[in-house]
PDB file of N, CA and C and ligand atoms in Angstrom:
ATOM      1  N   MET A  23      12.264  78.074  39.310  1.00 47.00           N
ATOM      2  CA  MET A  23      12.786  76.690  38.798  1.00 47.00           C
ATOM      3  C   MET A  23      11.701  76.268  37.637  1.00 47.00           C
ATOM      4  N   SER A  24      12.348  75.446  36.688  1.00 49.00           N
ATOM      5  CA  SER A  24      11.629  75.373  35.261  1.00 49.00           C
ATOM      6  C   SER A  24      11.013  73.966  35.556  1.00 49.00           C
ATOM      7  N   ASN A  25       9.949  73.906  34.717  1.00 51.00           N
ATOM      8  CA  ASN A  25       8.982  72.818  34.358  1.00 51.00           C
ATOM      9  C   ASN A  25       9.890  71.695  34.454  1.00 51.00           C
ATOM     10  N   ASP A  26      11.036  71.506  33.921  1.00 56.00           N
ATOM     11  CA  ASP A  26      12.014  70.073  33.380  1.00 56.00           C
ATOM     12  C   ASP A  26      12.376  69.905  34.581  1.00 56.00           C
ATOM     13  N   LYS A  27      13.301  70.806  35.627  1.00 61.00           N
ATOM     14  CA  LYS A  27      13.747  70.611  36.867  1.00 61.00           C
ATOM     15  C   LYS A  27      12.671  70.061  37.675  1.00 61.00           C
ATOM     16  N   LEU A  28      11.655  70.886  37.829  1.00 54.00           N
ATOM     17  CA  LEU A  28      10.518  70.100  38.541  1.00 54.00           C
ATOM     18  C   LEU A  28       9.971  68.945  38.475  1.00 54.00           C
ATOM     19  N   THR A  29       9.951  68.301  37.246  1.00 62.00           N
ATOM     20  CA  THR A  29       9.582  67.127  36.634  1.00 62.00           C
ATOM     21  C   THR A  29      10.678  66.095  36.919  1.00 62.00           C
ATOM     22  N   ARG A  30      12.168  66.625  37.196  1.00 58.00           N
ATOM     23  CA  ARG A  30      13.180  65.613  37.387  1.00 58.00           C
ATOM     24  C   ARG A  30      13.177  65.255  38.573  1.00 58.00           C
ATOM     25  N   ARG A  31      12.990  66.615  39.520  1.00 61.00           N
ATOM     26  CA  ARG A  31      13.043  66.123  40.816  1.00 61.00           C
ATOM     27  C   ARG A  31      11.768  65.207  41.071  1.00 61.00           C
ATOM     28  N   ARG A  32      10.532  65.400  41.031  1.00 61.00           N
ATOM     29  CA  ARG A  32       9.823  64.336  41.154  1.00 61.00           C
ATOM     30  C   ARG A  32       9.908  63.067  41.045  1.00 61.00           C
ATOM     31  N   PHE A  33      10.495  63.214  39.574  1.00 47.00           N
ATOM     32  CA  PHE A  33      10.986  61.526  39.358  1.00 47.00           C
ATOM     33  C   PHE A  33      12.250  61.173  40.243  1.00 47.00           C
ATOM     34  N   LEU A  34      13.011  61.883  40.573  1.00 50.00           N
ATOM     35  CA  LEU A  34      13.843  61.322  41.287  1.00 50.00           C
ATOM     36  C   LEU A  34      13.477  60.970  42.866  1.00 50.00           C
ATOM     37  N   LYS A  35      12.652  61.894  43.416  1.00 62.00           N
ATOM     38  CA  LYS A  35      11.660  61.600  44.425  1.00 62.00           C
ATOM     39  C   LYS A  35      11.040  60.162  44.545  1.00 62.00           C
ATOM     40  N   ALA A  36      10.274  59.913  43.245  1.00 50.00           N
ATOM     41  CA  ALA A  36       9.194  59.069  43.144  1.00 50.00           C
ATOM     42  C   ALA A  36      10.152  57.841  43.159  1.00 50.00           C
ATOM     43  N   THR A  37      11.529  57.883  42.130  1.00 47.00           N
ATOM     44  CA  THR A  37      12.139  56.609  42.309  1.00 47.00           C
ATOM     45  C   THR A  37      13.107  56.344  43.805  1.00 47.00           C
ATOM     46  N   ALA A  38      13.245  57.152  44.386  1.00 55.00           N
ATOM     47  CA  ALA A  38      13.748  56.898  45.724  1.00 55.00           C
ATOM     48  C   ALA A  38      12.987  56.426  46.581  1.00 55.00           C
ATOM     49  N   ALA A  39      11.645  56.608  46.587  1.00 53.00           N
ATOM     50  CA  ALA A  39      10.597  56.386  47.509  1.00 53.00           C
ATOM     51  C   ALA A  39      10.261  54.841  46.984  1.00 53.00           C
ATOM     52  N   GLY A  40      10.319  54.595  45.666  1.00 48.00           N
ATOM     53  CA  GLY A  40      10.233  53.239  45.159  1.00 48.00           C
ATOM     54  C   GLY A  40      11.132  52.475  45.837  1.00 48.00           C
ATOM     55  N   VAL A  41      12.750  52.690  45.753  1.00 49.00           N
ATOM     56  CA  VAL A  41      13.520  51.983  45.963  1.00 49.00           C
ATOM     57  C   VAL A  41      13.388  51.557  47.310  1.00 49.00           C
ATOM     58  N   ILE A  42      13.014  52.712  48.303  1.00 46.00           N
ATOM     59  CA  ILE A  42      12.911  52.296  49.659  1.00 46.00           C
ATOM     60  C   ILE A  42      11.941  51.514  50.008  1.00 46.00           C
ATOM     61  N   ALA A  43      10.699  51.621  49.298  1.00 48.00           N
ATOM     62  CA  ALA A  43       9.404  51.185  49.601  1.00 48.00           C
ATOM     63  C   ALA A  43       9.563  49.715  49.345  1.00 48.00           C
ATOM     64  N   VAL A  44      10.180  49.252  48.228  1.00 47.00           N
ATOM     65  CA  VAL A  44       9.996  47.559  47.983  1.00 47.00           C
ATOM     66  C   VAL A  44      10.828  47.191  48.991  1.00 47.00           C
ATOM     67  N   PRO A  45      11.659  47.287  49.602  1.00 50.00           N
ATOM     68  CA  PRO A  45      12.274  46.357  50.439  1.00 50.00           C
ATOM     69  C   PRO A  45      11.293  46.501  51.634  1.00 50.00           C
ATOM     70  N   LEU A  46      10.725  47.408  52.240  1.00 50.00           N
ATOM     71  CA  LEU A  46       9.963  47.650  53.531  1.00 50.00           C
ATOM     72  C   LEU A  46       8.626  46.653  53.259  1.00 50.00           C
ATOM     73  N   THR A  47       8.323  46.816  52.011  1.00 51.00           N
ATOM     74  CA  THR A  47       6.827  45.801  51.851  1.00 51.00           C
ATOM     75  C   THR A  47       6.958  44.629  51.008  1.00 51.00           C
ATOM     76  N   ALA A  48       8.171  44.310  50.651  1.00 51.00           N
ATOM     77  CA  ALA A  48       8.464  42.754  50.482  1.00 51.00           C
ATOM     78  C   ALA A  48       7.780  42.030  51.769  1.00 51.00           C
ATOM     79  N   GLY A  49       8.068  42.245  52.753  1.00 53.00           N
ATOM     80  CA  GLY A  49       7.668  41.360  53.840  1.00 53.00           C
ATOM     81  C   GLY A  49       6.293  41.045  53.917  1.00 53.00           C
ATOM     82  N   THR A  50       5.628  42.036  53.562  1.00 60.00           N
ATOM     83  CA  THR A  50       4.136  42.314  53.724  1.00 60.00           C
ATOM     84  C   THR A  50       3.162  42.156  52.651  1.00 60.00           C
ATOM     85  N   LEU A  51       4.006  41.730  51.531  1.00 60.00           N
ATOM     86  CA  LEU A  51       3.197  41.669  50.210  1.00 60.00           C
ATOM     87  C   LEU A  51       2.090  39.946  50.674  1.00 60.00           C
ATOM     88  N   PRO A  52       1.189  40.152  49.999  1.00 68.00           N
ATOM     89  CA  PRO A  52       0.269  38.905  49.979  1.00 68.00           C
ATOM     90  C   PRO A  52       1.162  37.887  49.642  1.00 68.00           C
ATOM     91  N   VAL A  53       1.084  36.442  49.950  1.00 67.00           N
ATOM     92  CA  VAL A  53       2.223  35.528  49.792  1.00 67.00           C
ATOM     93  C   VAL A  53       1.184  34.736  48.746  1.00 67.00           C
ATOM     94  N   ARG A  54       1.930  34.250  47.470  1.00 72.00           N
ATOM     95  CA  ARG A  54       1.534  33.582  46.613  1.00 72.00           C
ATOM     96  C   ARG A  54       0.910  32.419  46.796  1.00 72.00           C
ATOM     97  N   ALA A  55      -0.069  31.958  46.213  1.00 72.00           N
ATOM     98  CA  ALA A  55      -0.653  30.561  46.918  1.00 72.00           C
ATOM     99  C   ALA A  55       0.680  29.382  46.431  1.00 72.00           C
ATOM    100  N   GLN A  56       0.903  28.525  47.502  1.00 80.00           N
ATOM    101  CA  GLN A  56       1.616  27.511  47.390  1.00 80.00           C
ATOM    102  C   GLN A  56       1.535  26.595  46.356  1.00 80.00           C
ATOM    103  N   GLU A  57       2.679  26.315  45.714  1.00 88.00           N
ATOM    104  CA  GLU A  57       2.541  25.353  44.377  1.00 88.00           C
ATOM    105  C   GLU A  57       1.970  23.903  45.060  1.00 88.00           C
ATOM    106  N   PRO A  58       1.513  23.319  44.187  1.00 92.00           N
ATOM    107  CA  PRO A  58       1.008  22.067  44.920  1.00 92.00           C
ATOM    108  C   PRO A  58       2.116  20.846  44.897  1.00 92.00           C
ATOM    109  N   VAL A  59       2.248  20.158  45.951  1.00 96.00           N
ATOM    110  CA  VAL A  59       3.281  19.016  46.057  1.00 96.00           C
ATOM    111  C   VAL A  59       2.686  17.742  45.882  1.00 96.00           C
ATOM    112  N   ALA A  60       3.569  16.713  45.574  1.00 98.00           N
ATOM    113  CA  ALA A  60       3.114  15.284  45.192  1.00 98.00           C
ATOM    114  C   ALA A  60       2.699  14.865  46.584  1.00 98.00           C
ATOM    115  N   LEU A  61       1.516  14.252  46.448  1.00 98.00           N
ATOM    116  CA  LEU A  61       0.807  13.519  47.217  1.00 98.00           C
ATOM    117  C   LEU A  61       1.563  12.452  47.624  1.00 98.00           C
ATOM    118  N   SER A  62       1.737  12.462  49.256  1.00 98.00           N
ATOM    119  CA  SER A  62       2.518  11.034  49.695  1.00 98.00           C
ATOM    120  C   SER A  62       1.363   9.953  49.772  1.00 98.00           C
ATOM    121  N   GLU A  63       1.872   8.864  49.829  1.00 98.00           N
ATOM    122  CA  GLU A  63       0.937   7.632  50.379  1.00 98.00           C
ATOM    123  C   GLU A  63       0.761   7.375  51.762  1.00 98.00           C
ATOM    124  N   ASP A  64       1.861   7.917  52.279  1.00 98.00           N
ATOM    125  CA  ASP A  64       2.126   8.518  53.729  1.00 98.00           C
ATOM    126  C   ASP A  64       1.098   9.368  54.627  1.00 98.00           C
ATOM    127  N   ASP A  65       0.339  10.193  53.711  1.00 98.00           N
ATOM    128  CA  ASP A  65      -0.642  11.001  54.247  1.00 98.00           C
ATOM    129  C   ASP A  65      -1.558  10.812  54.679  1.00 98.00           C
ATOM    130  N   ALA A  66      -2.160  11.020  55.638  1.00 97.00           N
ATOM    131  CA  ALA A  66      -3.329  10.439  56.764  1.00 97.00           C
ATOM    132  C   ALA A  66      -4.583  10.483  55.648  1.00 97.00           C
ATOM    133  N   THR A  67      -4.735  11.326  54.918  1.00 97.00           N
ATOM    134  CA  THR A  67      -6.120  11.190  54.191  1.00 97.00           C
ATOM    135  C   THR A  67      -5.651  10.319  52.928  1.00 97.00           C
ATOM    136  N   ALA A  68      -4.479  10.110  52.284  1.00 98.00           N
ATOM    137  CA  ALA A  68      -4.316   9.245  51.158  1.00 98.00           C
ATOM    138  C   ALA A  68      -4.309   7.767  51.603  1.00 98.00           C
ATOM    139  N   LYS A  69      -3.882   7.518  52.870  1.00 97.00           N
ATOM    140  CA  LYS A  69      -3.934   6.376  53.879  1.00 97.00           C
ATOM    141  C   LYS A  69      -5.459   5.857  54.031  1.00 97.00           C
ATOM    142  N   ALA A  70      -6.183   6.817  54.416  1.00 97.00           N
ATOM    143  CA  ALA A  70      -7.503   6.446  54.651  1.00 97.00           C
ATOM    144  C   ALA A  70      -8.386   6.105  53.611  1.00 97.00           C
ATOM    145  N   LEU A  71      -7.911   6.803  52.245  1.00 97.00           N
ATOM    146  CA  LEU A  71      -8.552   6.488  50.706  1.00 97.00           C
ATOM    147  C   LEU A  71      -7.829   5.529  50.311  1.00 97.00           C
ATOM    148  N   GLY A  72      -6.987   4.839  50.639  1.00 97.00           N
ATOM    149  CA  GLY A  72      -6.036   3.823  50.030  1.00 97.00           C
ATOM    150  C   GLY A  72      -5.516   4.339  48.535  1.00 97.00           C
ATOM    151  N   TYR A  73      -4.905   5.291  48.513  1.00 98.00           N
ATOM    152  CA  TYR A  73      -4.347   6.000  47.676  1.00 98.00           C
ATOM    153  C   TYR A  73      -3.193   5.281  47.375  1.00 98.00           C
ATOM    154  N   LYS A  74      -2.860   4.718  46.078  1.00 98.00           N
ATOM    155  CA  LYS A  74      -1.501   4.357  45.595  1.00 98.00           C
ATOM    156  C   LYS A  74      -1.073   5.289  44.512  1.00 98.00           C
ATOM    157  N   ALA A  75       0.142   5.455  44.365  1.00 98.00           N
ATOM    158  CA  ALA A  75       0.534   6.278  43.192  1.00 98.00           C
ATOM    159  C   ALA A  75       0.785   5.514  41.878  1.00 98.00           C
ATOM    160  N   ASP A  76       0.598   4.117  42.199  1.00 98.00           N
ATOM    161  CA  ASP A  76       0.470   3.235  41.037  1.00 98.00           C
ATOM    162  C   ASP A  76      -0.703   2.538  41.390  1.00 98.00           C
ATOM    163  N   ALA A  77      -1.389   2.395  40.533  1.00 98.00           N
ATOM    164  CA  ALA A  77      -2.992   1.540  40.895  1.00 98.00           C
ATOM    165  C   ALA A  77      -2.756   0.318  40.732  1.00 98.00           C
ATOM    166  N   GLY A  78      -1.725  -0.018  39.855  1.00 97.00           N
ATOM    167  CA  GLY A  78      -1.563  -1.698  40.068  1.00 97.00           C
ATOM    168  C   GLY A  78      -0.725  -1.978  41.322  1.00 97.00           C
ATOM    169  N   ALA A  79      -0.575  -1.260  42.325  1.00 97.00           N
ATOM    170  CA  ALA A  79      -0.265  -1.681  43.716  1.00 97.00           C
ATOM    171  C   ALA A  79      -1.291  -1.511  44.630  1.00 97.00           C
ATOM    172  N   VAL A  80      -2.537  -1.447  43.934  1.00 97.00           N
ATOM    173  CA  VAL A  80      -3.594  -1.602  45.105  1.00 97.00           C
ATOM    174  C   VAL A  80      -4.052  -2.656  45.355  1.00 97.00           C
ATOM    175  N   ASP A  81      -4.094  -3.113  46.624  1.00 94.00           N
ATOM    176  CA  ASP A  81      -4.899  -4.154  47.129  1.00 94.00           C
ATOM    177  C   ASP A  81      -6.193  -4.647  46.684  1.00 94.00           C
ATOM    178  N   ALA A  82      -6.282  -5.375  45.618  1.00 93.00           N
ATOM    179  CA  ALA A  82      -7.612  -5.330  45.178  1.00 93.00           C
ATOM    180  C   ALA A  82      -8.731  -6.212  46.090  1.00 93.00           C
ATOM    181  N   GLY A  83      -7.972  -7.279  47.105  1.00 94.00           N
ATOM    182  CA  GLY A  83      -8.780  -7.702  48.166  1.00 94.00           C
ATOM    183  C   GLY A  83      -9.209  -6.734  48.858  1.00 94.00           C
ATOM    184  N   LYS A  84      -8.515  -5.798  49.539  1.00 95.00           N
ATOM    185  CA  LYS A  84      -9.235  -4.742  50.320  1.00 95.00           C
ATOM    186  C   LYS A  84     -10.161  -3.682  49.900  1.00 95.00           C
ATOM    187  N   TYR A  85      -9.685  -3.483  48.727  1.00 97.00           N
ATOM    188  CA  TYR A  85     -10.636  -2.296  47.838  1.00 97.00           C
ATOM    189  C   TYR A  85     -11.085  -3.017  46.802  1.00 97.00           C
ATOM    190  N   ALA A  86     -12.466  -3.786  47.096  1.00 96.00           N
ATOM    191  CA  ALA A  86     -13.385  -4.398  46.399  1.00 96.00           C
ATOM    192  C   ALA A  86     -13.687  -3.620  44.934  1.00 96.00           C
ATOM    193  N   ASN A  87     -13.562  -2.398  45.325  1.00 96.00           N
ATOM    194  CA  ASN A  87     -14.322  -1.136  44.367  1.00 96.00           C
ATOM    195  C   ASN A  87     -13.310  -0.972  42.931  1.00 96.00           C
ATOM    196  N   TYR A  88     -12.353  -1.340  43.365  1.00 98.00           N
ATOM    197  CA  TYR A  88     -10.887  -1.198  42.582  1.00 98.00           C
ATOM    198  C   TYR A  88     -11.238  -2.173  41.060  1.00 98.00           C
ATOM    199  N   LYS A  89     -11.061  -1.712  40.060  1.00 97.00           N
ATOM    200  CA  LYS A  89     -10.863  -2.554  38.860  1.00 97.00           C
ATOM    201  C   LYS A  89     -10.015  -2.192  38.171  1.00 97.00           C
ATOM    202  N   ALA A  90      -9.425  -3.251  37.370  1.00 96.00           N
ATOM    203  CA  ALA A  90      -8.265  -2.727  36.545  1.00 96.00           C
ATOM    204  C   ALA A  90      -8.580  -1.915  35.288  1.00 96.00           C
ATOM    205  N   GLY A  91      -7.818  -0.875  35.032  1.00 97.00           N
ATOM    206  CA  GLY A  91      -8.097   0.214  34.120  1.00 97.00           C
ATOM    207  C   GLY A  91      -8.341   1.355  34.935  1.00 97.00           C
ATOM    208  N   GLN A  92      -8.915   1.395  36.173  1.00 98.00           N
ATOM    209  CA  GLN A  92      -9.080   2.764  37.024  1.00 98.00           C
ATOM    210  C   GLN A  92      -7.958   3.189  37.172  1.00 98.00           C
ATOM    211  N   ASP A  93      -7.677   4.595  37.280  1.00 98.00           N
ATOM    212  CA  ASP A  93      -6.637   5.323  37.718  1.00 98.00           C
ATOM    213  C   ASP A  93      -6.945   6.749  37.578  1.00 98.00           C
ATOM    214  N   CYS A  94      -6.007   7.659  38.182  1.00 98.00           N
ATOM    215  CA  CYS A  94      -6.557   8.951  38.457  1.00 98.00           C
ATOM    216  C   CYS A  94      -6.465   9.625  36.931  1.00 98.00           C
ATOM    217  N   GLY A  95      -5.822   9.202  36.303  1.00 98.00           N
ATOM    218  CA  GLY A  95      -5.906   9.942  34.664  1.00 98.00           C
ATOM    219  C   GLY A  95      -7.211  10.046  33.998  1.00 98.00           C
ATOM    220  N   ASN A  96      -7.943   8.762  34.652  1.00 98.00           N
ATOM    221  CA  ASN A  96      -9.424   8.902  34.191  1.00 98.00           C
ATOM    222  C   ASN A  96     -10.223   8.861  35.068  1.00 98.00           C
ATOM    223  N   CYS A  97     -10.263   9.470  36.061  1.00 98.00           N
ATOM    224  CA  CYS A  97     -11.290   9.931  37.188  1.00 98.00           C
ATOM    225  C   CYS A  97     -11.693  11.304  37.095  1.00 98.00           C
ATOM    226  N   LEU A  98     -12.913  11.645  37.512  1.00 98.00           N
ATOM    227  CA  LEU A  98     -13.671  12.668  37.279  1.00 98.00           C
ATOM    228  C   LEU A  98     -12.868  13.912  37.996  1.00 98.00           C
ATOM    229  N   GLN A  99     -12.356  13.500  39.069  1.00 98.00           N
ATOM    230  CA  GLN A  99     -11.588  14.691  39.811  1.00 98.00           C
ATOM    231  C   GLN A  99     -10.291  14.913  39.638  1.00 98.00           C
ATOM    232  N   TYR A 100      -9.905  14.449  38.720  1.00 98.00           N
ATOM    233  CA  TYR A 100      -8.241  14.712  38.188  1.00 98.00           C
ATOM    234  C   TYR A 100      -8.373  15.788  37.206  1.00 98.00           C
ATOM    235  N   LYS A 101      -7.284  16.745  37.260  1.00 98.00           N
ATOM    236  CA  LYS A 101      -7.106  17.536  36.435  1.00 98.00           C
ATOM    237  C   LYS A 101      -5.667  17.657  36.167  1.00 98.00           C
ATOM    238  N   ALA A 102      -5.162  17.185  34.754  1.00 98.00           N
ATOM    239  CA  ALA A 102      -4.026  16.979  34.411  1.00 98.00           C
ATOM    240  C   ALA A 102      -3.035  18.430  34.288  1.00 98.00           C
ATOM    241  N   VAL A 103      -1.669  18.168  35.062  1.00 97.00           N
ATOM    242  CA  VAL A 103      -0.704  19.168  35.322  1.00 97.00           C
ATOM    243  C   VAL A 103       0.142  18.961  33.866  1.00 97.00           C
ATOM    244  N   ASP A 104       0.773  17.851  33.930  1.00 97.00           N
ATOM    245  CA  ASP A 104       1.448  17.504  33.171  1.00 97.00           C
ATOM    246  C   ASP A 104       1.267  16.076  32.762  1.00 97.00           C
ATOM    247  N   ASP A 105       1.997  15.205  31.754  1.00 98.00           N
ATOM    248  CA  ASP A 105       1.886  13.969  31.247  1.00 98.00           C
ATOM    249  C   ASP A 105       1.479  12.745  32.675  1.00 98.00           C
ATOM    250  N   ALA A 106       2.434  13.057  33.752  1.00 98.00           N
ATOM    251  CA  ALA A 106       2.376  12.132  34.822  1.00 98.00           C
ATOM    252  C   ALA A 106       1.473  12.494  35.789  1.00 98.00           C
ATOM    253  N   GLN A 107       1.264  13.536  36.062  1.00 98.00           N
ATOM    254  CA  GLN A 107       0.628  14.261  37.559  1.00 98.00           C
ATOM    255  C   GLN A 107      -0.631  15.290  37.152  1.00 98.00           C
ATOM    256  N   GLY A 108      -1.461  15.330  38.178  1.00 98.00           N
ATOM    257  CA  GLY A 108      -2.405  16.578  38.248  1.00 98.00           C
ATOM    258  C   GLY A 108      -2.960  16.643  39.473  1.00 98.00           C
ATOM    259  N   THR A 109      -3.900  17.484  39.539  1.00 98.00           N
ATOM    260  CA  THR A 109      -4.535  18.165  40.786  1.00 98.00           C
ATOM    261  C   THR A 109      -5.663  17.310  40.927  1.00 98.00           C
ATOM    262  N   CYS A 110      -6.143  17.154  42.064  1.00 98.00           N
ATOM    263  CA  CYS A 110      -7.477  16.266  42.432  1.00 98.00           C
ATOM    264  C   CYS A 110      -8.163  16.989  43.435  1.00 98.00           C
ATOM    265  N   ALA A 111      -9.489  17.250  43.214  1.00 97.00           N
ATOM    266  CA  ALA A 111     -10.289  17.704  44.225  1.00 97.00           C
ATOM    267  C   ALA A 111     -10.304  17.099  45.660  1.00 97.00           C
ATOM    268  N   ILE A 112      -9.970  16.079  45.533  1.00 98.00           N
ATOM    269  CA  ILE A 112      -9.991  15.328  46.843  1.00 98.00           C
ATOM    270  C   ILE A 112      -8.958  15.558  47.987  1.00 98.00           C
ATOM    271  N   PHE A 113      -7.850  15.868  47.013  1.00 98.00           N
ATOM    272  CA  PHE A 113      -6.089  16.437  47.828  1.00 98.00           C
ATOM    273  C   PHE A 113      -5.989  17.675  47.247  1.00 98.00           C
ATOM    274  N   PRO A 114      -6.602  18.981  47.767  1.00 97.00           N
ATOM    275  CA  PRO A 114      -6.355  20.306  47.412  1.00 97.00           C
ATOM    276  C   PRO A 114      -4.937  20.637  47.933  1.00 97.00           C
ATOM    277  N   GLY A 115      -4.105  21.214  46.915  1.00 96.00           N
ATOM    278  CA  GLY A 115      -2.712  21.451  47.069  1.00 96.00           C
ATOM    279  C   GLY A 115      -1.824  20.202  46.988  1.00 96.00           C
ATOM    280  N   LYS A 116      -2.433  19.150  46.429  1.00 98.00           N
ATOM    281  CA  LYS A 116      -1.326  18.028  46.070  1.00 98.00           C
ATOM    282  C   LYS A 116      -1.567  17.863  44.796  1.00 98.00           C
ATOM    283  N   LEU A 117      -0.600  16.813  44.265  1.00 98.00           N
ATOM    284  CA  LEU A 117      -0.415  16.542  43.067  1.00 98.00           C
ATOM    285  C   LEU A 117      -0.566  14.890  43.068  1.00 98.00           C
ATOM    286  N   VAL A 118      -1.477  14.320  42.619  1.00 98.00           N
ATOM    287  CA  VAL A 118      -1.565  12.848  42.398  1.00 98.00           C
ATOM    288  C   VAL A 118      -0.991  12.574  41.061  1.00 98.00           C
ATOM    289  N   ALA A 119      -0.433  11.330  41.026  1.00 98.00           N
ATOM    290  CA  ALA A 119      -0.092  10.502  40.060  1.00 98.00           C
ATOM    291  C   ALA A 119      -1.057  10.163  39.066  1.00 98.00           C
ATOM    292  N   LYS A 120      -1.135  10.112  37.786  1.00 98.00           N
ATOM    293  CA  LYS A 120      -1.918   9.982  36.715  1.00 98.00           C
ATOM    294  C   LYS A 120      -2.103   8.662  36.806  1.00 98.00           C
ATOM    295  N   ALA A 121      -1.028   7.872  37.233  1.00 98.00           N
ATOM    296  CA  ALA A 121      -1.233   6.173  37.478  1.00 98.00           C
ATOM    297  C   ALA A 121      -1.839   6.022  38.654  1.00 98.00           C
ATOM    298  N   GLY A 122      -2.195   7.009  39.683  1.00 98.00           N
ATOM    299  CA  GLY A 122      -2.357   6.522  40.970  1.00 98.00           C
ATOM    300  C   GLY A 122      -4.061   6.172  41.066  1.00 98.00           C
ATOM    301  N   TRP A 123      -4.621   6.017  42.354  1.00 98.00           N
ATOM    302  CA  TRP A 123      -5.629   5.376  42.447  1.00 98.00           C
ATOM    303  C   TRP A 123      -6.200   5.624  43.961  1.00 98.00           C
ATOM    304  N   CYS A 124      -7.440   5.758  44.222  1.00 98.00           N
ATOM    305  CA  CYS A 124      -8.060   5.872  45.693  1.00 98.00           C
ATOM    306  C   CYS A 124      -9.374   5.444  45.490  1.00 98.00           C
ATOM    307  N   GLN A 125      -9.769   5.188  46.630  1.00 98.00           N
ATOM    308  CA  GLN A 125     -11.087   4.616  46.853  1.00 98.00           C
ATOM    309  C   GLN A 125     -12.396   5.263  46.232  1.00 98.00           C
ATOM    310  N   VAL A 126     -12.070   6.589  46.183  1.00 97.00           N
ATOM    311  CA  VAL A 126     -13.353   7.559  46.028  1.00 97.00           C
ATOM    312  C   VAL A 126     -13.196   7.687  44.172  1.00 97.00           C
ATOM    313  N   TRP A 127     -12.592   7.195  43.659  1.00 98.00           N
ATOM    314  CA  TRP A 127     -12.437   6.812  42.097  1.00 98.00           C
ATOM    315  C   TRP A 127     -13.676   7.042  41.377  1.00 98.00           C
ATOM    316  N   VAL A 128     -13.967   7.804  40.718  1.00 98.00           N
ATOM    317  CA  VAL A 128     -15.372   8.100  39.651  1.00 98.00           C
ATOM    318  C   VAL A 128     -14.777   8.383  38.431  1.00 98.00           C
ATOM    319  N   LYS A 129     -15.633   7.514  37.668  1.00 98.00           N
ATOM    320  CA  LYS A 129     -15.159   7.716  36.159  1.00 98.00           C
ATOM    321  C   LYS A 129     -15.388   9.056  35.701  1.00 98.00           C
ATOM    322  N   GLY A 130     -14.218   9.405  34.903  1.00 96.00           N
ATOM    323  CA  GLY A 130     -14.343  10.871  34.186  1.00 96.00           C
ATOM    324  C   GLY A 130     -14.854  10.820  32.835  1.00 96.00           C
ATOM    325  N   GLY A 131     -14.982  12.264  32.406  1.00 70.00           N
ATOM    326  CA  GLY A 131     -15.559  12.199  31.128  1.00 70.00           C
ATOM    327  C   GLY A 131     -14.678  12.208  30.002  1.00 70.00           C
TER     328      GLY A 131
HETATM  329 FE1  SF4 B   6      -6.996   9.908  42.068  1.00 73.73          FE
HETATM  330 FE2  SF4 B   6      -9.568  10.289  41.678  1.00 73.73          FE
HETATM  331 FE3  SF4 B   6      -8.841   9.224  44.129  1.00 73.73          FE
HETATM  332 FE4  SF4 B   6      -8.273  11.767  43.150  1.00 73.73          FE
HETATM  333  S1  SF4 B   6     -10.167  10.842  43.424  1.00 73.73           S
HETATM  334  S2  SF4 B   6      -6.600  10.462  44.019  1.00 73.73           S
HETATM  335  S3  SF4 B   6      -7.977  11.627  40.897  1.00 73.73           S
HETATM  336  S4  SF4 B   6      -8.732   8.432  41.814  1.00 73.73           S
END
């Protein structure tokens, strides 16, 4: 048997094993981290912290610490994902609205 045939045989064996191994391992591969989803105002933590997707809808009577001009977009906890939303350290795995607000707002830099 020549080296060329041996190499070809090894290649074909490796390829066949790869084709078979992929479907077998597909269900056992580590799952990628889930993409963050938009935070709902109905989320229990969001409700507890008075989160509103539109800071203009905040009940200023109920949340005396709310001041006009405060929103997620200028909060320390906010990291923009796009022009309208971003992640928030208070709500891991969720996206908050840039125009949103909750009672743990802290002025960002
Ligand atoms: Fe928005 Fe800041 Fe509250 Fe997060 S902590 S929801 S960024 S105001």
